[in-house]
Each structure stands twice: as C-alpha cells, then as structure tokens.
mmCIF file of C-alpha atoms in Angstrom:
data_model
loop_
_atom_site.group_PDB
_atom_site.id
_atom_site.type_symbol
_atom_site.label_atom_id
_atom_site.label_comp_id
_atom_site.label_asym_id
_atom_site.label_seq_id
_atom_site.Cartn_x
_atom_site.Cartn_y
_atom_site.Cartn_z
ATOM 1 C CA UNK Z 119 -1.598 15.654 -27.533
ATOM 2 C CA UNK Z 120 2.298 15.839 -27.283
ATOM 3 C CA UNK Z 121 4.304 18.807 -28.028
ATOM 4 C CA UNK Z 122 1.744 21.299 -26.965
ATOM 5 C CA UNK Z 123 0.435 23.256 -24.290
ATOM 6 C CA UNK Z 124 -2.633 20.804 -23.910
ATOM 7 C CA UNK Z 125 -4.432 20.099 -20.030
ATOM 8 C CA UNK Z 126 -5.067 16.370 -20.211
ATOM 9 C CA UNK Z 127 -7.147 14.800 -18.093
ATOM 10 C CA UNK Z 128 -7.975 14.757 -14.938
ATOM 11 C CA UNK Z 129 -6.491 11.242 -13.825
ATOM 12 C CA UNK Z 130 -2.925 12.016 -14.671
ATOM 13 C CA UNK Z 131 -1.766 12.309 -11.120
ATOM 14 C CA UNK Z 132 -3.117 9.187 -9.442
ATOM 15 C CA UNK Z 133 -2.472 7.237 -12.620
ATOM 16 C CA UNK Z 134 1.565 8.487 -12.940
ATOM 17 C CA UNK Z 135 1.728 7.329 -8.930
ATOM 18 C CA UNK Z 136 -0.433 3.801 -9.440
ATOM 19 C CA UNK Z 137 1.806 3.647 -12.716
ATOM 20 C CA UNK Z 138 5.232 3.759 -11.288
ATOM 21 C CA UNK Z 139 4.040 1.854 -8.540
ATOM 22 C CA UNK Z 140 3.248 -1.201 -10.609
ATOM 23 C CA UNK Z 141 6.050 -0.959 -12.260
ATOM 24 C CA UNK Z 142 8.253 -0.621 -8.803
ATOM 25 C CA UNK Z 143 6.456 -3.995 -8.208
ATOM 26 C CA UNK Z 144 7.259 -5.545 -11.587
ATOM 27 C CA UNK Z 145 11.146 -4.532 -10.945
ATOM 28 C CA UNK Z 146 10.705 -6.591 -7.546
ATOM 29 C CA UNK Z 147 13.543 -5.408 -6.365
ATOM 30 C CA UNK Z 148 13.491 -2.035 -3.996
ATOM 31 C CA UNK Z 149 16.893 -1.588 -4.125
ATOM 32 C CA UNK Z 150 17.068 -1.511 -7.471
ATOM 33 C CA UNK Z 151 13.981 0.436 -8.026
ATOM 34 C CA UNK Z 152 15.631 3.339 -5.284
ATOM 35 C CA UNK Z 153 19.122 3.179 -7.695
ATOM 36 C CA UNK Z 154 16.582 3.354 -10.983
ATOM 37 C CA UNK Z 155 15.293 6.762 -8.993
ATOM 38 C CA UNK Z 156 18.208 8.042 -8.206
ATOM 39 C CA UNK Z 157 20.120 7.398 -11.773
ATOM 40 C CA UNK Z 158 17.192 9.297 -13.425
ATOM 41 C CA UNK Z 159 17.175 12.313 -11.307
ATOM 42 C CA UNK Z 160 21.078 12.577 -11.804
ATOM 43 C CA UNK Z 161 20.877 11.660 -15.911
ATOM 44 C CA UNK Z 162 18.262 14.111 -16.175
ATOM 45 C CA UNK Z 163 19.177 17.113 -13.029
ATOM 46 C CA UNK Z 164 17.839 20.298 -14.640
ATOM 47 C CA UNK Z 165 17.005 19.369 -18.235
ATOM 48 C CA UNK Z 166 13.821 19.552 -20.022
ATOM 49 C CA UNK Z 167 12.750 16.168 -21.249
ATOM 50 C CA UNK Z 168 10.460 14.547 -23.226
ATOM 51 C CA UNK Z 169 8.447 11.345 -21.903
ATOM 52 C CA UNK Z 170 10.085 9.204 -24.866
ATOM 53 C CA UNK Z 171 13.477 10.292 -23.298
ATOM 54 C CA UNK Z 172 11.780 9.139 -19.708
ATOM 55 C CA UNK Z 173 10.313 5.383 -21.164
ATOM 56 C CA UNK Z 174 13.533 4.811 -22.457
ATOM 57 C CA UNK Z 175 15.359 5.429 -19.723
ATOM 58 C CA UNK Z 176 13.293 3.095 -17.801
ATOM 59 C CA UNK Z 177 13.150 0.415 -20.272
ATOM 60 C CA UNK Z 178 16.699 0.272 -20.416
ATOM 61 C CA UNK Z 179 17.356 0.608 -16.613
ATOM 62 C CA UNK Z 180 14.710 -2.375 -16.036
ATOM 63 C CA UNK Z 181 15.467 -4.837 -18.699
ATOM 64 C CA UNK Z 182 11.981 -4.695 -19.071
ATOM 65 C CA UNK Z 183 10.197 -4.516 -22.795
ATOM 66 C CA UNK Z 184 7.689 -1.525 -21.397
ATOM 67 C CA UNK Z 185 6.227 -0.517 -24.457
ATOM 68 C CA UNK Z 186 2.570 -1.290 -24.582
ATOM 69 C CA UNK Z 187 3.003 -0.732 -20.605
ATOM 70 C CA UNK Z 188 3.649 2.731 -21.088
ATOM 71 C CA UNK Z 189 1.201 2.710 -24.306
ATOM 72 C CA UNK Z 190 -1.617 1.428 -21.751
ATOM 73 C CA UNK Z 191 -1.115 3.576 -18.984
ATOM 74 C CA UNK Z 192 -0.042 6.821 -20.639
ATOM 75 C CA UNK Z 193 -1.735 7.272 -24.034
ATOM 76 C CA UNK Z 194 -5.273 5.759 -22.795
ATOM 77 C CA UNK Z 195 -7.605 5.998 -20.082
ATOM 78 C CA UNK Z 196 -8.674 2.354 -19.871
ATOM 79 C CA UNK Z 197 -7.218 0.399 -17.056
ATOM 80 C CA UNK Z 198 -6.651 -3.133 -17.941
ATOM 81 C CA UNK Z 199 -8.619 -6.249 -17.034
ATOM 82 C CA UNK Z 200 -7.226 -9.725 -15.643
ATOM 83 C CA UNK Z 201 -9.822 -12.064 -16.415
ATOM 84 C CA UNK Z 202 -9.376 -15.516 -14.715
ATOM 85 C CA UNK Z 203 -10.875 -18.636 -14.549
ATOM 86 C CA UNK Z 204 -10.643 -21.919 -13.034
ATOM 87 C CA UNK Z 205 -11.546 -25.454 -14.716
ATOM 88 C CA UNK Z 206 -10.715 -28.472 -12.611
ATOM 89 C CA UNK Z 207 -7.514 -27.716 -11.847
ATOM 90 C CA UNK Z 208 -6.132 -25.153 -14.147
ATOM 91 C CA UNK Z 209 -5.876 -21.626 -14.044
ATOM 92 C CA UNK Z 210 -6.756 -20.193 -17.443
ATOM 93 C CA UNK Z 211 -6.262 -16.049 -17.457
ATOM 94 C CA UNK Z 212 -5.352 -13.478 -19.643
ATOM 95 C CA UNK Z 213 -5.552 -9.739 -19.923
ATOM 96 C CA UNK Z 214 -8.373 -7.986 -21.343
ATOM 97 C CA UNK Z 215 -9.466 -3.895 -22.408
ATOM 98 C CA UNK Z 216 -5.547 -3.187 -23.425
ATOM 99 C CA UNK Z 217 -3.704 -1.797 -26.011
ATOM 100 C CA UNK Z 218 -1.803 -4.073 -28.230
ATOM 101 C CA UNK Z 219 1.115 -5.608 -26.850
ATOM 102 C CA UNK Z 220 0.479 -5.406 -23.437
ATOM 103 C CA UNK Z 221 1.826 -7.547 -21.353
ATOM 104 C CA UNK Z 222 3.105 -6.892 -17.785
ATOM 105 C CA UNK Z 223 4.290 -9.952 -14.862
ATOM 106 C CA UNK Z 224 1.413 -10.288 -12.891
ATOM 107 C CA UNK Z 225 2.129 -11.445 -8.749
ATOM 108 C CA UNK Z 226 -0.663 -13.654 -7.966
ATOM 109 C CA UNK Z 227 -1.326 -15.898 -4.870
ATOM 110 C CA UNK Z 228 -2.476 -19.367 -5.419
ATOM 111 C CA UNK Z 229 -3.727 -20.684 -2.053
ATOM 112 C CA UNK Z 230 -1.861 -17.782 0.051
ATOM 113 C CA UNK Z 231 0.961 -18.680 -2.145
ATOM 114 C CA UNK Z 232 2.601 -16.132 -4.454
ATOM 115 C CA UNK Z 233 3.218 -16.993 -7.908
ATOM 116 C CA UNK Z 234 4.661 -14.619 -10.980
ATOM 117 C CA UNK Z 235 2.125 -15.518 -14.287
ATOM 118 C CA UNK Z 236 3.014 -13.322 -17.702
ATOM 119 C CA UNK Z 237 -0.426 -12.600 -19.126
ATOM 120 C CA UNK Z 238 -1.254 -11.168 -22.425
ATOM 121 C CA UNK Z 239 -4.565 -10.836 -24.354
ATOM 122 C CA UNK Z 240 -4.231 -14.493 -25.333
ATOM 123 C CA UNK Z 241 -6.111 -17.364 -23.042
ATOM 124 C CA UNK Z 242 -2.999 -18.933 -21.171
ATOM 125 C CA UNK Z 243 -2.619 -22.052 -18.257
ATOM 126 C CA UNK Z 244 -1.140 -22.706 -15.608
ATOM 127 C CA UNK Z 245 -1.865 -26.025 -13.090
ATOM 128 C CA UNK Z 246 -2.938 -25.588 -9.598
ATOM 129 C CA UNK Z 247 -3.056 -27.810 -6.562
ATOM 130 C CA UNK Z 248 -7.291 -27.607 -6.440
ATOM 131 C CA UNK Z 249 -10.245 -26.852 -8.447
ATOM 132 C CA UNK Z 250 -10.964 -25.113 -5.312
ATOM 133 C CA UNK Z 251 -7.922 -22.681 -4.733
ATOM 134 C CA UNK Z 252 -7.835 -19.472 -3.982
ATOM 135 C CA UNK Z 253 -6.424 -17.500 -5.833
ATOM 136 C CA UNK Z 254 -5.963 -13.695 -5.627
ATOM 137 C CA UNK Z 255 -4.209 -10.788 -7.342
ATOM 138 C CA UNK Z 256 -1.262 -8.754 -5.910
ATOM 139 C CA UNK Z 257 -3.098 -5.571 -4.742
ATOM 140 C CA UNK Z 258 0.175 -3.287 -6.173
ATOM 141 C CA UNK Z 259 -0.797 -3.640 -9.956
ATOM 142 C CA UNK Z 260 -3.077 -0.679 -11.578
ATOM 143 C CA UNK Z 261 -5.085 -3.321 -12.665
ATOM 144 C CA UNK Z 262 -8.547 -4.386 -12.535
ATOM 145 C CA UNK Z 263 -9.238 -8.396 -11.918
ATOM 146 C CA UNK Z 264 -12.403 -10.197 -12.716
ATOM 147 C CA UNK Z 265 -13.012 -14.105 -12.302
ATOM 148 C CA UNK Z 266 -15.186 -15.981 -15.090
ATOM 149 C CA UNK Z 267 -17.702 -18.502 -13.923
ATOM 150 C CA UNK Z 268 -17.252 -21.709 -15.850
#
C-alpha cells in the first residue's frame, strides 16, 4: 500500500538492487547510467519524493517506456519468465508470469554471440545459424529463463 506507513515485504532490498541493475543493463550505456545517477540525486538533493516522481524521472532520462517494468518489479512479487524454444532453426520466445505490458530488451547470446531480442507475452521469432545453437540469457536481467522442449 502507498501513502502509508505499511512494512512490505521482505524482498524489497535485493529486488530494488536486481531492479536497477537490469535496468542499468537495458540503458547499455555506463556512462549514461552514472549521469542518470547523478542527475537524480541533484533533481531530488533533500526532498521527499514519491516513487511516481522517481519512475518518471527515469523514464524520461532513459527514453525508455518503463511502465509495466516498474509495474512488474515494484507492485508484484512474481519475477518474470523467458520461455524459449528452438524449432529447426528459429528461435521462438516470449515472456511469461508478467503484468500486462511488460516488455523489457532482453541481451541474449546466440552461439557465444550477443544479440538484443524485445520480448513480450506474445510468441515472437527470430532466425538462427543452427537448430543446434546455443543460446543463453544475459545473467544481468532479474529474470528467470526456461527452454521448451519441442
């Protein structure tokens, strides 16, 4: 509950770290990221805020559409699911156990080969050298991954 004294639960800390730190990954870009820090501690330097104030900020400083991204990570508990499955050679994945409208760039390798996908809870493709690749999920997302036998 917002706007009262109210606990929460007991994953807030790890969660807020693993959450910023996917989305320092998503910005790809430390510098930027380190700027993005620095702009909100200035904007913000002894003020009481409100986490609306916060996602805002950060959407706008991004140029990222973080709404169901904040949505996932900060009003639930769930952690979301990259399902992923390969059928001759395509990659067919999308994101499952979200909120609506979540969608986040995903950094996947693809034979030791990184590639950015843009998953959503909707089956996409993508073509890949093998039916037999590899293929692997950036370790930086607060995500869980799970491949599909065909």
């Amino acid at each position: 509950n917002y706007n009262v004294n109210n606990e929460g639960s007991g994953d807030m800390y790890y969660k807020g770290a693993n959450m910023l730190h996917t989305l320092r990954t998503m910005v790809n870009d430390d510098e930027k990221w380190r700027q993005i820090l620095r702009t909100l501690n200035k904007k913000f330097y002894h003020q009481t805020v409100t986490t609306q104030q916060i996602e805002n900020f950060l959407a706008e400083e991004t140029g990222l559409d973080l709404t169901g991204f904040f949505n996932q990570y900060l009003r639930t508990t769930i952690i979301p699911v990259f399902e992923y499955k390969i059928e001759n050679k395509t990659l067919k994945f999308r994101f499952s156990n979200t909120v609506e409208h979540f969608k986040i760039p995903l950094l996947i390798n693809i034979d030791e080969k990184e590639h950015w996908i843009n998953p959503t809870n909707e089956w996409k493709s993508i073509k890949i050298p093998s039916a037999n690749s590899s293929i692997s999920v950036n370790n930086n997302f607060y995500i869980k991954s799970l491949q599909i036998k065909s």
